[in-house]
Short mmCIF file of C-alpha atoms in Angstrom, two decimals:
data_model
loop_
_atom_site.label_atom_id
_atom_site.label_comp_id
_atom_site.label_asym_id
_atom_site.label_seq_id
_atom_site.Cartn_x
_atom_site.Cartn_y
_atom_site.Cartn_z
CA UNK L 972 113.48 95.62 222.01
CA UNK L 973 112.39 92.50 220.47
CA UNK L 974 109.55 90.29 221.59
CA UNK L 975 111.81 87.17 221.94
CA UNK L 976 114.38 89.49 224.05
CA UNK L 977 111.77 90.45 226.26
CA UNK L 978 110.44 86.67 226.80
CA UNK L 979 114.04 85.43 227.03
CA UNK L 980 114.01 87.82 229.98
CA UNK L 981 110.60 86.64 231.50
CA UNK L 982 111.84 83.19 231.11
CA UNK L 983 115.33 83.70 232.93
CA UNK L 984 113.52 85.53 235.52
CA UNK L 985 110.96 82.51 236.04
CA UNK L 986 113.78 80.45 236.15
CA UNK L 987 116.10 82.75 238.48
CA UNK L 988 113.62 83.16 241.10
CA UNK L 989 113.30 79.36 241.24
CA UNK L 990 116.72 78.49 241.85
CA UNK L 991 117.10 81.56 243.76
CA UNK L 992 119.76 83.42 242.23
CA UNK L 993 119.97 86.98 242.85
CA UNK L 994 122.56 87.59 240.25
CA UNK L 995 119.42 87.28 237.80
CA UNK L 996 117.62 89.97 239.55
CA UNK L 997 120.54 92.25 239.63
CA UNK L 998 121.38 91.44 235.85
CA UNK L 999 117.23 91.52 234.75
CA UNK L 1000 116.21 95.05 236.87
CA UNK L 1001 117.29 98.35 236.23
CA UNK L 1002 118.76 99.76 238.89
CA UNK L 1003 115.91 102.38 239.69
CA UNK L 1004 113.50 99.99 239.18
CA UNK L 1005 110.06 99.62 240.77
CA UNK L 1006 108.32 96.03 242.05
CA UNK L 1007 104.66 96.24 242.77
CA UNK L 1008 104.18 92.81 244.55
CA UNK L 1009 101.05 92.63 244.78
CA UNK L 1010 99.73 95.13 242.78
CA UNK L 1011 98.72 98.08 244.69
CA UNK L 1012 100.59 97.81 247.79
CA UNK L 1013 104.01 99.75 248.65
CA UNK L 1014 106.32 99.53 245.89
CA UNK L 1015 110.36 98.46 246.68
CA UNK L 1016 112.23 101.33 244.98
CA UNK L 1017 115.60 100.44 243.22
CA UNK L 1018 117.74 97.03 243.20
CA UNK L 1019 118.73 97.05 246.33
CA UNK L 1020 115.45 97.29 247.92
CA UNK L 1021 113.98 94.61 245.40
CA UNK L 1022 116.69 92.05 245.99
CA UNK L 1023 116.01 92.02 249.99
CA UNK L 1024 111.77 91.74 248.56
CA UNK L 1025 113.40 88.81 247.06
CA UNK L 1026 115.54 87.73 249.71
CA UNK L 1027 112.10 87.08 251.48
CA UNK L 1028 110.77 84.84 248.60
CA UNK L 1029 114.09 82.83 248.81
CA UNK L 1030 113.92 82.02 252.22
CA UNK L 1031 110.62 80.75 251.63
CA UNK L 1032 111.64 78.32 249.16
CA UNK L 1033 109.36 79.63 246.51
CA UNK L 1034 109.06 78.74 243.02
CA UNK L 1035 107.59 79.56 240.04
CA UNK L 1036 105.74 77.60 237.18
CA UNK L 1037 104.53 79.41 233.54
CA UNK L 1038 100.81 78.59 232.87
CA UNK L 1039 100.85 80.14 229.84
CA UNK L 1040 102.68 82.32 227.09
CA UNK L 1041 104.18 85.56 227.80
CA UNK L 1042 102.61 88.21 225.76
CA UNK L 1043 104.33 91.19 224.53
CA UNK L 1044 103.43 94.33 223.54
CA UNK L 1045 105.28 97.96 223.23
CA UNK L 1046 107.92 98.08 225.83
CA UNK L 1047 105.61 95.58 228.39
CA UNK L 1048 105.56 91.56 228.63
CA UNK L 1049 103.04 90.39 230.52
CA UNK L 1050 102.62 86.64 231.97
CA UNK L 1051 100.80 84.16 234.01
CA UNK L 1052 102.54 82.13 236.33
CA UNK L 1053 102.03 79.92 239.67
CA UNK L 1054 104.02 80.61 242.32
CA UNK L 1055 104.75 77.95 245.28
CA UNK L 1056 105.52 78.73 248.60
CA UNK L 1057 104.71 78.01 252.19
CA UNK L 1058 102.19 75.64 251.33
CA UNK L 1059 100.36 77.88 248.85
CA UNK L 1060 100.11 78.19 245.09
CA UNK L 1061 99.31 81.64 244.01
CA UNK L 1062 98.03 82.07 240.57
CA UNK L 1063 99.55 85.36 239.55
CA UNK L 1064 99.78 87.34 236.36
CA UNK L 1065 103.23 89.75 235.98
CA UNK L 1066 103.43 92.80 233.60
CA UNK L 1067 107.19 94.11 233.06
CA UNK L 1068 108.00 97.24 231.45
CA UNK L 1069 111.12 97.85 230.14
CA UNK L 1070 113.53 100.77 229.42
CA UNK L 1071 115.48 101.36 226.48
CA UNK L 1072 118.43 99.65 227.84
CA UNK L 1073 116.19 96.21 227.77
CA UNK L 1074 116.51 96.03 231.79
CA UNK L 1075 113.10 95.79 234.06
CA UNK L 1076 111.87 99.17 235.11
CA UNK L 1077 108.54 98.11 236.65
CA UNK L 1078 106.92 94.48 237.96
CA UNK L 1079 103.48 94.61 238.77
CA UNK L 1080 101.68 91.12 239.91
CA UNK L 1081 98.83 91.02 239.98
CA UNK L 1082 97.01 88.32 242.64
CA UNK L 1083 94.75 88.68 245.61
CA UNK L 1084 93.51 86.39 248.33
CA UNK L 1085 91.30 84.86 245.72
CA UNK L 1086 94.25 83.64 243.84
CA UNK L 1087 96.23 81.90 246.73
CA UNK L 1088 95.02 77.70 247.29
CA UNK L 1089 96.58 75.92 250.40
CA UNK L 1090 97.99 72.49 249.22
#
């Protein structure tokens, strides 16, 4: 997989989530797939449990914002983002791994309280 394939993806993700349109995250994630969100808490184990994770950030209006370019590197893209919801930026970096079918097989984000500023 090329790198521009892999931040075509990142980009129509950033974009997806923001308009909330679960046809991205069905098209984007592999269907075994693994979200990490944040980072070291319970992962959501195949499409259909990460498209009710997103469900949640839909009905909380968020959105997200690239801070920076996605890097690439092997079968990973990683990228820093802000995401708005609630009242709260988050400042949050995202590593996807892909499969050899180009679809998402992990998201990790990685943020922590530390991250998050009330507006």
């Amino acid at each position: 997989m090329e790198a521009h394939e892999k931040v075509e993806i990142v980009n129509k993700y950033i974009k997806g989530v923001s308009s909330s349109d679960m046809d991205v995250i069905r098209e984007i994630f592999d269907e075994n797939a693994t979200v990490e969100d944040p980072f070291g808490s319970d992962a959501h184990v195949g499409i259909e449990a990460i498209c009710k994770f997103y469900e949640g950030g839909f009905s909380m209006g968020v959105k997200l914002e690239s801070t920076g370019p996605v890097r690439c590197a092997g079968n990973a893209a990683v990228f820093p983002f802000i995401a708005q919801a609630t009242g709260m930026d988050i400042d949050v970096i995202d590593i996807f791994e892909f499969n050899e079918n180009g679809k998402v097989k992990s998201m990790r984000a990685y943020w922590g309280p530390d991250n998050c500023t009330p507006l």
